[in-house]
Short mmCIF file of C-alpha atoms in Angstrom, two decimals:
data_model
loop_
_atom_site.label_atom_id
_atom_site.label_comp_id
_atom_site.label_asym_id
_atom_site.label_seq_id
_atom_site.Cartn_x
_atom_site.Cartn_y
_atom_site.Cartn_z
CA UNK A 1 0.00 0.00 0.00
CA UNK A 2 1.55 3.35 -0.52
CA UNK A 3 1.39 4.67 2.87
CA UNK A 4 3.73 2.04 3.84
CA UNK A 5 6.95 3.49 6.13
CA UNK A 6 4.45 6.67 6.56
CA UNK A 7 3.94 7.78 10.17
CA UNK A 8 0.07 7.07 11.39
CA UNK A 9 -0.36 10.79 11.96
CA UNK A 10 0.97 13.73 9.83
CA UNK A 11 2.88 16.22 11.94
CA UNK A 12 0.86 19.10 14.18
CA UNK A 13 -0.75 21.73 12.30
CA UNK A 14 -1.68 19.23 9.29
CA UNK A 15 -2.52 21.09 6.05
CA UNK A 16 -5.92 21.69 5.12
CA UNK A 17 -6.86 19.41 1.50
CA UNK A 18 -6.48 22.39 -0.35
CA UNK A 19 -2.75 22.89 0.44
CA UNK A 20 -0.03 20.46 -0.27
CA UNK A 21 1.11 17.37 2.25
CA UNK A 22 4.01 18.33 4.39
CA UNK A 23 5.66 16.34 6.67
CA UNK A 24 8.10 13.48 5.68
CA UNK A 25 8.89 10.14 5.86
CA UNK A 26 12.25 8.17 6.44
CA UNK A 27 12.36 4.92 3.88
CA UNK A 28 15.87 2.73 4.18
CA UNK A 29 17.47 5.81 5.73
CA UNK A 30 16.39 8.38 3.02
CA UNK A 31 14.29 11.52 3.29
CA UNK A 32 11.26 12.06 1.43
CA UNK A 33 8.46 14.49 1.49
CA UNK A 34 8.41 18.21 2.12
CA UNK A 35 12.12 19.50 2.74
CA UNK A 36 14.00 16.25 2.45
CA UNK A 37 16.83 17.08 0.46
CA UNK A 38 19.53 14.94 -1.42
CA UNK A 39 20.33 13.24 -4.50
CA UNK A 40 17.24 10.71 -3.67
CA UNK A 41 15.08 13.65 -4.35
CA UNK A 42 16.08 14.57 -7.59
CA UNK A 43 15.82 11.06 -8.49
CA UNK A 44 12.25 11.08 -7.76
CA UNK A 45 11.04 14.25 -9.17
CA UNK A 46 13.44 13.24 -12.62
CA UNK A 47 11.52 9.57 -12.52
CA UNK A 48 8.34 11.45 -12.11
CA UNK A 49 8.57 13.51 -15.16
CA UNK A 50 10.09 10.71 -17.58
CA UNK A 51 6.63 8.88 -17.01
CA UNK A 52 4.67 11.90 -17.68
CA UNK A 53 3.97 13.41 -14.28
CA UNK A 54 6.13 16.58 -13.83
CA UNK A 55 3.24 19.14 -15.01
CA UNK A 56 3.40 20.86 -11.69
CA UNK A 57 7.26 21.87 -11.74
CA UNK A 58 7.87 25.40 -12.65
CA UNK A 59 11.48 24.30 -12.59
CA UNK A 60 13.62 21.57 -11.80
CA UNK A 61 13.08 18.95 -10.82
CA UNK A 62 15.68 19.66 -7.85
CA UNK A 63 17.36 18.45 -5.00
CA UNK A 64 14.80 19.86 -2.08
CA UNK A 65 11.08 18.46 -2.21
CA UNK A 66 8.83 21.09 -2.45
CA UNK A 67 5.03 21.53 -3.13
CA UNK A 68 5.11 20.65 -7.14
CA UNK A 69 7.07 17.27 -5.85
CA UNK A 70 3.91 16.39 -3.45
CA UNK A 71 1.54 17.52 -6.43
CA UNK A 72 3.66 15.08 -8.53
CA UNK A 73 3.83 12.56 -6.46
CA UNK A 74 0.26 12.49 -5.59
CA UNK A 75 -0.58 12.63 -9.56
CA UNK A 76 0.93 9.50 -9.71
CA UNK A 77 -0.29 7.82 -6.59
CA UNK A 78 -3.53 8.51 -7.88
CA UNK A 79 -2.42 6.90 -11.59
CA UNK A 80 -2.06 3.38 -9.67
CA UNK A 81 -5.73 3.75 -8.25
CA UNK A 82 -4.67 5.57 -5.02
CA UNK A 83 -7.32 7.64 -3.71
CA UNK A 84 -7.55 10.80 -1.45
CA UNK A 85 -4.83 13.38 -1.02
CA UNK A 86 -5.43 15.19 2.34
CA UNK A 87 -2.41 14.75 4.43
CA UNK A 88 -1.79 10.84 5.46
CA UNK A 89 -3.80 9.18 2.80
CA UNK A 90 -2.77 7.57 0.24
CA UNK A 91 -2.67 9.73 -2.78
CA UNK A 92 -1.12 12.64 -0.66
CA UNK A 93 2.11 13.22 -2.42
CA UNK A 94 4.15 11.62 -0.12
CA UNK A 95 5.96 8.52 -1.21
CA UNK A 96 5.53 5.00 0.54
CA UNK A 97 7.69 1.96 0.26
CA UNK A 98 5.14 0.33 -2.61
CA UNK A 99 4.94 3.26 -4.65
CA UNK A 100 8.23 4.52 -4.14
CA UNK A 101 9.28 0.63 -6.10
CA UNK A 102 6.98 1.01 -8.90
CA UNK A 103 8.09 4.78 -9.96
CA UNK A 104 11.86 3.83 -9.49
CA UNK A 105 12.15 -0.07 -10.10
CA UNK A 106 13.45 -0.49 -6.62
CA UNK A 107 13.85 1.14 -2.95
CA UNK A 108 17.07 3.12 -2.79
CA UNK A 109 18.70 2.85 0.70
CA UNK A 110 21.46 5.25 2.15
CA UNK A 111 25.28 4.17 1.65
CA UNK A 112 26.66 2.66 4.40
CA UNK A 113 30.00 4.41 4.98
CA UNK A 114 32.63 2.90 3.33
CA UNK A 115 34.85 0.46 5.44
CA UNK A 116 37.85 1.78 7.11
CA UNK A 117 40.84 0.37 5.38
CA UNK A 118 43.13 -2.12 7.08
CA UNK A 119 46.41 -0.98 5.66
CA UNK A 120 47.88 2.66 5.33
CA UNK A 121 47.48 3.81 1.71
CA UNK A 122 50.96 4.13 -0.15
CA UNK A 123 52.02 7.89 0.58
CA UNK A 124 54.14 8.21 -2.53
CA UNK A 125 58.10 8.50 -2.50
CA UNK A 126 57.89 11.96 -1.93
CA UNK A 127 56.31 11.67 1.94
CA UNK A 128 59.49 10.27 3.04
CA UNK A 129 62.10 12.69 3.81
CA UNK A 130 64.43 14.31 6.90
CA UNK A 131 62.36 16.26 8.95
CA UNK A 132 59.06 14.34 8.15
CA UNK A 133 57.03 13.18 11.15
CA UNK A 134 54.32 10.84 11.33
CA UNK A 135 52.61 8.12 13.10
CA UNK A 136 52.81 6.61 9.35
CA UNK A 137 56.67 6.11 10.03
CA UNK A 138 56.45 4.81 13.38
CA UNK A 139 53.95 2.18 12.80
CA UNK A 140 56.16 1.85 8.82
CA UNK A 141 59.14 0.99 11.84
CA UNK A 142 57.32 -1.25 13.84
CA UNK A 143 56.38 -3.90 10.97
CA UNK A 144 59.95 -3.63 9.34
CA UNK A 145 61.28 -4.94 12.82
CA UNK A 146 58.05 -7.20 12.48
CA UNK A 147 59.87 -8.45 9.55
CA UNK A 148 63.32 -8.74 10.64
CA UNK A 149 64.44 -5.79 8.98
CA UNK A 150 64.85 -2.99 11.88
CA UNK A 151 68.23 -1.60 12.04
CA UNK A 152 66.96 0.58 14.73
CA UNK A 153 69.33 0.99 18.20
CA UNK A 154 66.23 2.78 19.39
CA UNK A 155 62.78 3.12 18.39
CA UNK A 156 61.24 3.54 15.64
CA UNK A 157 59.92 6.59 16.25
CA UNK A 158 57.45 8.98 14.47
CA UNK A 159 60.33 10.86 11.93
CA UNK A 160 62.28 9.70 9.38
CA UNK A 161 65.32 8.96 9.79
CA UNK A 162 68.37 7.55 7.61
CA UNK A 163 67.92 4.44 9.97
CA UNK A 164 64.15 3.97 8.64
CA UNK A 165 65.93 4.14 5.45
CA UNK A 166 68.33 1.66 6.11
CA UNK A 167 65.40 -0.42 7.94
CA UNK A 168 63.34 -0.25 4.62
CA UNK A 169 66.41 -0.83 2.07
CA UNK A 170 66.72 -4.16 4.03
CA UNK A 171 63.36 -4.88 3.40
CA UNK A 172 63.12 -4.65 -0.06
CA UNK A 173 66.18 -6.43 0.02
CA UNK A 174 64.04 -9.34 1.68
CA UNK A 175 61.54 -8.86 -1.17
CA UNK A 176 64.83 -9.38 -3.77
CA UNK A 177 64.98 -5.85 -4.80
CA UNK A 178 68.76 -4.87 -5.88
CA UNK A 179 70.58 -1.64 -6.54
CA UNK A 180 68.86 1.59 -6.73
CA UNK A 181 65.78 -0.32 -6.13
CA UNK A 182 66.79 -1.27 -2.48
CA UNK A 183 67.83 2.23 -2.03
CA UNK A 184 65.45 2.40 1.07
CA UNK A 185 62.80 4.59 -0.13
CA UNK A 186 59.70 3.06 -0.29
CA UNK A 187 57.64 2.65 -3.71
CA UNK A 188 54.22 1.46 -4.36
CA UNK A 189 54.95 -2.61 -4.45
CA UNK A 190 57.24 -2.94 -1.32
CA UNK A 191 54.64 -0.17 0.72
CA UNK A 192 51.71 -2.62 0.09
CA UNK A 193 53.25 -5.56 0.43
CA UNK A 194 54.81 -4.39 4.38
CA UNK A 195 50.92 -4.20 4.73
CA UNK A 196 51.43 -0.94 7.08
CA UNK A 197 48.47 -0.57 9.96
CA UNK A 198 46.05 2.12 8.64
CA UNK A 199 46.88 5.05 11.03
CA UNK A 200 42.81 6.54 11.71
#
């Protein structure tokens, strides 16, 4: 039904039938309904109008739901057989989880945020040098003596140092790196493959 993920009760001071629906409703973490803004929005009020039911925009469709969205919206409601479009029925403008499906093909849901990595991004070549300081090079320190390859009297520590240098040339040493390409500075391949603790 379309007033599906709708609250029972519109918000105080409901509209009268001659004026618009507006309160709003949360569906799989996404605002809809009068002032919910965001990229959702525009993908409602663009669907709207590619199947015929944007006569009510002066302009956009945009990103902020506003009165021609509801008069959209309920438009179309009322194209599946909804009926009645005073606030909290269920041609009011105001999208449900049912109706919400059949204008878009599916129920968009908010992004989880994206999982922390595990290892510390490659800083490129140029993030090593005297008089840089970072947690990046002391916990860079720590897994080269995790490997065997510390050459470190004390420490590591948070700057780099021409003993992190030396540390790291052994390294890619270990990883059969020769020459100027054990010269202790770290590039992409040897970085990922220490497998350096993401520093959050």
């Amino acid at each position: 039904m379309a007033g599906f993920g709708r609250p029972k009760y519109p918000s105080a001071g409901a509209p009268s039938a001659s004026t618009p629906a507006r309160y709003q409703v949360t569906i799989n973490g996404l605002a809809y309904g009068y002032g919910a803004t965001g990229s959702q929005v525009t993908a409602v009020g663009k669907a709207l109008v590619a199947k015929g039911f944007g006569k009510h925009y002066a302009e956009g469709p945009g990103p902020t739901w506003s009165d021609a969205d509801t008069l959209n919206y309920s438009d179309f409601q009322k194209s599946l057989g909804f009926k009645g479009t005073a606030a909290g029925q269920d041609a009011d403008g105001v999208p449900g989880a049912a109706t919400l499906a059949k204008l878009l093909g599916s129920v968009p849901s908010k992004p989880s945020a994206p999982a922390a990595p595990a290892f510390e991004p490659f800083p490129g070549a140029a993030f090593f040098h005297t008089g840089r300081t970072s947690p990046i090079v002391t916990a860079m320190g720590r897994r080269l003596v995790a490997e065997g390859c510390g050459r470190y009297t004390q420490g590591p520590g948070p700057s780099w140092t021409l003993t992190d240098q030396a540390s790291y040339a052994a390294w890619q040493r270990k990883l059969g790196y020769t020459g100027s390409a054990a010269d202790g500075v770290p590039g992409k391949a040897s970085w990922d493959a220490l497998k350096v603790p993401a520093q959050l």
